[in-house]
PDB file of C-alpha atoms in Angstrom:
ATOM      1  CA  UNK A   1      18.721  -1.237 -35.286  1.00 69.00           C
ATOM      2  CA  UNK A   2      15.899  -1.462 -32.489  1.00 81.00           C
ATOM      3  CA  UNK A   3      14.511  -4.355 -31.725  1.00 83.00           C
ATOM      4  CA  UNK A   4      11.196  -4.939 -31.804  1.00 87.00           C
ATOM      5  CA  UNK A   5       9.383  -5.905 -28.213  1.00 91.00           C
ATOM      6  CA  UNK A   6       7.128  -9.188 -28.677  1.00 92.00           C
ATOM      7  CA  UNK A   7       4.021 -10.524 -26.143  1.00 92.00           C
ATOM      8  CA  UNK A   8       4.058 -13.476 -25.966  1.00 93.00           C
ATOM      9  CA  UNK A   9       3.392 -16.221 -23.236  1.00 93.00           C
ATOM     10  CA  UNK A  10       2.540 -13.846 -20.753  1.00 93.00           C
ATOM     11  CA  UNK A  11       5.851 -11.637 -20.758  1.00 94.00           C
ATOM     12  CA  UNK A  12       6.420  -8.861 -23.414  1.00 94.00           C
ATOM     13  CA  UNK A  13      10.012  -9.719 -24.105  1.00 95.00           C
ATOM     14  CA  UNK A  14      12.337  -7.206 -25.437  1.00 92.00           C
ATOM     15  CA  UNK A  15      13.185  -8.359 -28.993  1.00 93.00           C
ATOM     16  CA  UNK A  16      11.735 -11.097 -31.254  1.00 94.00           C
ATOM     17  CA  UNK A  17      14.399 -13.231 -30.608  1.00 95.00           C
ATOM     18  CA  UNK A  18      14.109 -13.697 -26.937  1.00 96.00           C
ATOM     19  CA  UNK A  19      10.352 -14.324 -27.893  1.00 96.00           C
ATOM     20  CA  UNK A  20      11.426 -17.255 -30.133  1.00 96.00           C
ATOM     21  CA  UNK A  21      13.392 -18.762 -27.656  1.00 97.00           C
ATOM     22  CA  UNK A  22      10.329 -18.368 -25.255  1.00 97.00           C
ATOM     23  CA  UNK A  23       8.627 -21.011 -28.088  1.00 97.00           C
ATOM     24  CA  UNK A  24      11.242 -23.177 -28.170  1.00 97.00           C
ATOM     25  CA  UNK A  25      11.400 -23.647 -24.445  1.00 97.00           C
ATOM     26  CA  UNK A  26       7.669 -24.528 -24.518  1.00 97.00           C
ATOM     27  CA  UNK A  27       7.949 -27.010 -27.278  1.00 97.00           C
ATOM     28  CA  UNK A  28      10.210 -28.966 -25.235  1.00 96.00           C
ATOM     29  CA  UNK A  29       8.464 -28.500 -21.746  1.00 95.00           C
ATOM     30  CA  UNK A  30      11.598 -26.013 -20.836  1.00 96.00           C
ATOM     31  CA  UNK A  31      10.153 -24.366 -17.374  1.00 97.00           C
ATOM     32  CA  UNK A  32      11.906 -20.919 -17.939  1.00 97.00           C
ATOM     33  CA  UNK A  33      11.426 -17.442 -15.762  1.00 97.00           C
ATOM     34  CA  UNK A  34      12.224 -14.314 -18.400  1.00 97.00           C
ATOM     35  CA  UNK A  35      14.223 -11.737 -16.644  1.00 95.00           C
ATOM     36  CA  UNK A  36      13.666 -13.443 -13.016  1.00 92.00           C
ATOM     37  CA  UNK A  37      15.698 -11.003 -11.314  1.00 90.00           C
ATOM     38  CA  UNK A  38      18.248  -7.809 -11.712  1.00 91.00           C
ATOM     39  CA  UNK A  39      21.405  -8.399  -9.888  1.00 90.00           C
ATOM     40  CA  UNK A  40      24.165  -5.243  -8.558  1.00 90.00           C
ATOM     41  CA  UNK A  41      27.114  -6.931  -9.628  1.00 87.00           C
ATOM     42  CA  UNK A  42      29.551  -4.358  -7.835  1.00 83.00           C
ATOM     43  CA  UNK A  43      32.566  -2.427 -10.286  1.00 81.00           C
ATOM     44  CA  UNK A  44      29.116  -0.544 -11.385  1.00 83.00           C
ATOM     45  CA  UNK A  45      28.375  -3.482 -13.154  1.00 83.00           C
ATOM     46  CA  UNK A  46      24.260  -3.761 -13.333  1.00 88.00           C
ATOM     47  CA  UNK A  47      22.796  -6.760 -14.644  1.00 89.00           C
ATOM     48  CA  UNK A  48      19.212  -8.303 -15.597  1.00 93.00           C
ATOM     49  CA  UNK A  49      19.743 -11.890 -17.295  1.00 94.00           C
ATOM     50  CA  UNK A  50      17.072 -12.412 -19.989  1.00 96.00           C
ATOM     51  CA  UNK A  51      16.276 -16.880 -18.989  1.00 97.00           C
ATOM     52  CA  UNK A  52      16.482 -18.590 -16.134  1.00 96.00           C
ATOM     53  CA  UNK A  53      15.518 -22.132 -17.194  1.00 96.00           C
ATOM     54  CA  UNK A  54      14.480 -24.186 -14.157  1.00 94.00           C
ATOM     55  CA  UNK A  55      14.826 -28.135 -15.568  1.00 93.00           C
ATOM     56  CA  UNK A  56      17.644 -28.207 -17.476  1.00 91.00           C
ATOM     57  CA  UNK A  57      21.205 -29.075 -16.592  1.00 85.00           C
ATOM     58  CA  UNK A  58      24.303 -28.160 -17.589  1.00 82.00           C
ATOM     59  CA  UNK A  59      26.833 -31.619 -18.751  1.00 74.00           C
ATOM     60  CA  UNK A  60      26.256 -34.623 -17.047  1.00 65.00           C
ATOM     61  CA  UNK A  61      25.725 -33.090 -13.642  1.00 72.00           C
ATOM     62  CA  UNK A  62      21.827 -33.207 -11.951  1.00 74.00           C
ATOM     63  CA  UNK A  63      22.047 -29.939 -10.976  1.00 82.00           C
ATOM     64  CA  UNK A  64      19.314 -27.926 -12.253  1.00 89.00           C
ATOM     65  CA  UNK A  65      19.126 -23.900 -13.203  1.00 92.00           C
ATOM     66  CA  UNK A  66      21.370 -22.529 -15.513  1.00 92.00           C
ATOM     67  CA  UNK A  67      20.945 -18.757 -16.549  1.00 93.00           C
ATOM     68  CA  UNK A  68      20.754 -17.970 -20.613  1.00 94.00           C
ATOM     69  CA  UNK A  69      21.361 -14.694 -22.097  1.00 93.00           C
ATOM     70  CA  UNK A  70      20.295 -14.216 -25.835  1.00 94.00           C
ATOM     71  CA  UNK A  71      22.081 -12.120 -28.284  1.00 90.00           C
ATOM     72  CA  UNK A  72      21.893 -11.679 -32.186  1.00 89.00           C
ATOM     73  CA  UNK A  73      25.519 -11.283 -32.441  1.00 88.00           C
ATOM     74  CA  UNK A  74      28.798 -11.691 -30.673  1.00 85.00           C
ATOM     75  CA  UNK A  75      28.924  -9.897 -27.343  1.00 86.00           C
ATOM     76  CA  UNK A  76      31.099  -7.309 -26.743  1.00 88.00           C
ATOM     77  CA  UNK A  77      33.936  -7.524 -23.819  1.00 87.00           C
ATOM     78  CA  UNK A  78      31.134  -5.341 -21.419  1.00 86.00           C
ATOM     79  CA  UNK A  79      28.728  -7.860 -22.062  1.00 87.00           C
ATOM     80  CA  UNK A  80      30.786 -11.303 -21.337  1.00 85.00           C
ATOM     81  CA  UNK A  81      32.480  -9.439 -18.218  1.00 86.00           C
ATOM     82  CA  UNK A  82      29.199  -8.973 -17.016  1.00 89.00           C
ATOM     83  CA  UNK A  83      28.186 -12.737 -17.564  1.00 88.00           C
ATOM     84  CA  UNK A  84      31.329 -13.966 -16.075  1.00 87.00           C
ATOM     85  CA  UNK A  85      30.422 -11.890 -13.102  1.00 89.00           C
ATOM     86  CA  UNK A  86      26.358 -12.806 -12.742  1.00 91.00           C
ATOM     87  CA  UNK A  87      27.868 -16.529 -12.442  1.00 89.00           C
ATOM     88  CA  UNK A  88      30.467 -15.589  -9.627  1.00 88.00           C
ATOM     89  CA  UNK A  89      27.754 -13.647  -8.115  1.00 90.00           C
ATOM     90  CA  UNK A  90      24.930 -16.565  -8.361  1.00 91.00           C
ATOM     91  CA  UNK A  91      27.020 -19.172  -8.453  1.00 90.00           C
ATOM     92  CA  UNK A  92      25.088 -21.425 -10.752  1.00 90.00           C
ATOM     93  CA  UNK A  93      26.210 -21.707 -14.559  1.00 89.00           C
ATOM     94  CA  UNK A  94      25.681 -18.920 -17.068  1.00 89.00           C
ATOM     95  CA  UNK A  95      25.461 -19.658 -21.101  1.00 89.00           C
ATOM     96  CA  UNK A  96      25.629 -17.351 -24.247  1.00 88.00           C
ATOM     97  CA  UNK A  97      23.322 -18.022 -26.825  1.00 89.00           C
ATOM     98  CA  UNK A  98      23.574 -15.979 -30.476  1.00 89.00           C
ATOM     99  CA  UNK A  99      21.127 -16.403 -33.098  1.00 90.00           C
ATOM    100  CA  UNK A 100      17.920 -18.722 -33.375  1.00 92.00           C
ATOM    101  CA  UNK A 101      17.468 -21.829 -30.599  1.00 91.00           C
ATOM    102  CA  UNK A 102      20.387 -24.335 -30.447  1.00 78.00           C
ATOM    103  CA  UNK A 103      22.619 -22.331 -33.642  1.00 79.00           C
ATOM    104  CA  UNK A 104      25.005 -21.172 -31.078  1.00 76.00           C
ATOM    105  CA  UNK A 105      25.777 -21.622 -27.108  1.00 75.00           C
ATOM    106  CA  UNK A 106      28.998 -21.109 -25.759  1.00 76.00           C
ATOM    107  CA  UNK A 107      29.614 -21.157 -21.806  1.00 72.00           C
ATOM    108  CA  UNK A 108      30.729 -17.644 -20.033  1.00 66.00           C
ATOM    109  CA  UNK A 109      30.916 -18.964 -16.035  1.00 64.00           C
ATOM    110  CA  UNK A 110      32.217 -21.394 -15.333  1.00 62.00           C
ATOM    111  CA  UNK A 111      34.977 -22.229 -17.860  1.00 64.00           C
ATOM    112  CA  UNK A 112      34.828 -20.792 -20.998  1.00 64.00           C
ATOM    113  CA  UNK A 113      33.332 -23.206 -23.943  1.00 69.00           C
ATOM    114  CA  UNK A 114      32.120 -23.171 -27.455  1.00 74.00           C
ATOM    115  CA  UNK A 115      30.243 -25.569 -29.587  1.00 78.00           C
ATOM    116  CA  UNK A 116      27.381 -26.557 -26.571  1.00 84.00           C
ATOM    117  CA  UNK A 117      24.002 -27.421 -27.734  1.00 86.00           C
ATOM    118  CA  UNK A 118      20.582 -28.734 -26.090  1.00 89.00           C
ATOM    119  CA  UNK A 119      20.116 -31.966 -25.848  1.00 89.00           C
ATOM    120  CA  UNK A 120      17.212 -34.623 -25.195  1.00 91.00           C
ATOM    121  CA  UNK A 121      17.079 -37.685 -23.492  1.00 91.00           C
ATOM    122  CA  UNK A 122      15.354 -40.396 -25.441  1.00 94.00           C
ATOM    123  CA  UNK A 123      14.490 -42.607 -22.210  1.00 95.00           C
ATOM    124  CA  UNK A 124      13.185 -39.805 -19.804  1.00 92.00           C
ATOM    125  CA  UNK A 125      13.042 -36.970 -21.728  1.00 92.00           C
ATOM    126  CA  UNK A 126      15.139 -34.678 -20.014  1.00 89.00           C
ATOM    127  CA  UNK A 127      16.995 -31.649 -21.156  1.00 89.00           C
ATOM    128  CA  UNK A 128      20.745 -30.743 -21.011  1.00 87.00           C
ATOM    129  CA  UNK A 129      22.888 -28.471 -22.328  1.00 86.00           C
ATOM    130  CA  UNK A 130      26.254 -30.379 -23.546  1.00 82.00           C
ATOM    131  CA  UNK A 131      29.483 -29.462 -25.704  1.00 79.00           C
ATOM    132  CA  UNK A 132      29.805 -31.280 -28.711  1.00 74.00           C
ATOM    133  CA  UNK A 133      33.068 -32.325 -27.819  1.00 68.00           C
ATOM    134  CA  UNK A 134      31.818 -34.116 -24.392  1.00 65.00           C
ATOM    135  CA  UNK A 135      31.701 -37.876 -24.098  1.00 63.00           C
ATOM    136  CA  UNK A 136      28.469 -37.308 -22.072  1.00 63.00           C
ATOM    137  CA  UNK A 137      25.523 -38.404 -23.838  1.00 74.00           C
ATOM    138  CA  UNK A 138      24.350 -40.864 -21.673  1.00 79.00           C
ATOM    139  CA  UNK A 139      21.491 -39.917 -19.157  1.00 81.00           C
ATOM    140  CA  UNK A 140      22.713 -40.197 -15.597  1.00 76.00           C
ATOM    141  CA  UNK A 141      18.984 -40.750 -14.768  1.00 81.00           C
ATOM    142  CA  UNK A 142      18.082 -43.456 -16.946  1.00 88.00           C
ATOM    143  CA  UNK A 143      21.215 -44.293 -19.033  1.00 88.00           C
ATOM    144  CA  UNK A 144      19.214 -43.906 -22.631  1.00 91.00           C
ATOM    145  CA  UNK A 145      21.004 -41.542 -24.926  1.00 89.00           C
ATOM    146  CA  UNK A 146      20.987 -37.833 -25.408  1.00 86.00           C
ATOM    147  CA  UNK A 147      20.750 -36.214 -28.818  1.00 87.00           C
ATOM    148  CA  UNK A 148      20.611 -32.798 -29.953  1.00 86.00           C
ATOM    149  CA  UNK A 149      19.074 -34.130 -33.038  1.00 89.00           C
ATOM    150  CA  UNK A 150      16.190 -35.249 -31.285  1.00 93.00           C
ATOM    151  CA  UNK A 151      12.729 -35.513 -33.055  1.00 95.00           C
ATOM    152  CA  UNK A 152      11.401 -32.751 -30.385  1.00 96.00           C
ATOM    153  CA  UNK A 153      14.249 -30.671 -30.344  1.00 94.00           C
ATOM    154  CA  UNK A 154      14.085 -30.230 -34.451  1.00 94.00           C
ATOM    155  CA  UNK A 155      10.391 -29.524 -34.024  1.00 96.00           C
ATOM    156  CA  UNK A 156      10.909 -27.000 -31.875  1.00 96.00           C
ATOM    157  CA  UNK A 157      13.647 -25.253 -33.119  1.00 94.00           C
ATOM    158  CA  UNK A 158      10.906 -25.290 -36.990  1.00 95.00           C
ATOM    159  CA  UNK A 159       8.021 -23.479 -34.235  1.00 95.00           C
ATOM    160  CA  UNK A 160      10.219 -20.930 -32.871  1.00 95.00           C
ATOM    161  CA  UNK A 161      11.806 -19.894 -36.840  1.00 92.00           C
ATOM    162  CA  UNK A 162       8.847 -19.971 -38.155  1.00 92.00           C
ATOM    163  CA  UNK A 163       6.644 -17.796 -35.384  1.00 91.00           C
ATOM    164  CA  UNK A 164       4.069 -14.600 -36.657  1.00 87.00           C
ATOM    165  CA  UNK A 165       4.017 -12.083 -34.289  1.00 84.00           C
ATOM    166  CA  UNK A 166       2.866  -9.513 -36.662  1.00 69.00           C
ATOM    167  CA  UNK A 167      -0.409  -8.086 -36.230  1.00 52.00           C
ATOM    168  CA  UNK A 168      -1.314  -9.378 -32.747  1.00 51.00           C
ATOM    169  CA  UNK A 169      -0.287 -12.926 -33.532  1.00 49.00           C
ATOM    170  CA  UNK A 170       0.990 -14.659 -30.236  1.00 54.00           C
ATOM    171  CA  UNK A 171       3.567 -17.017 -31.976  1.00 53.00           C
TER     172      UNK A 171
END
């Protein structure tokens, strides 16, 4: 199947799913660049990342910019080679996603790890992207907690599912 290519906020993204995760990145005041920049990864290994969100960490560090790359299923070998590679390259974090906003992030570069989800800050209201099986929930900025629960983060995972783009709807 083709996917179908979707305006919206200024970009004209290449599938309705990358579009949806456009809306949920706005929802939660995500500052995101879609396909920022195309990288020669040597071993004829081309690459164009599809997010590179601009507030949002990765664990407990303060470190900001982690690379996303959205799929609607698994990715083959090709695909995660060339993920493990862009973060070598870049050196900054790269993370899977498959499906709809926060249903499924796992971690290419640096280690490999499943189960990671976006999470909130209650106190400050930033954004991180966190394993479930991390005992880091706490803010390092302001100590409140994180949640991936959080009333924004339900809210605007509801706005990106539920999005019209047909007939020259924007989302």
């Amino acid at each position: 199947m083709k996917a179908i290519e979707t305006s919206y906020d200024g970009y004209l993204f290449r599938s309705r799913l990358e579009a949806r995760w456009a809306i949920f990145f706005n929802k939660l005041g995500i500052k995101y660049e879609y396909e920022k920049e195309g990288y020669d990864l040597g071993n004829s290994i081309k690459y164009l990342p599809d997010f590179w969100l601009l507030n949002v960490c990765l664990r407990n560090t303060n470190e900001l910019g982690i690379w996303l790359e959205i799929k609607g299923r698994r990715p083959t070998y090709d695909e995660s080679v060339a993920c493990f590679a862009l973060g070598k390259f870049t050196k900054q974090p790269v993370l899977l996603a498959i499906g709809l906003p926060n249903e499924e992030i796992f971690q290419e570069y640096p280690p490999w790890e499943t189960d990671m989800f976006f999470y909130k800050c209650y106190g400050c209201g930033s954004m991180k992207i966190v394993s479930t099986g991390s005992n880091s929930f706490y803010c390092p900025k302001c100590n409140e907690n994180f949640d991936s629960q959080h009333p924004d983060i339900c809210y605007a995972m509801e706005a990106s599912k539920y999005a019209r783009f047909e007939h020259g709807q924007s989302g």
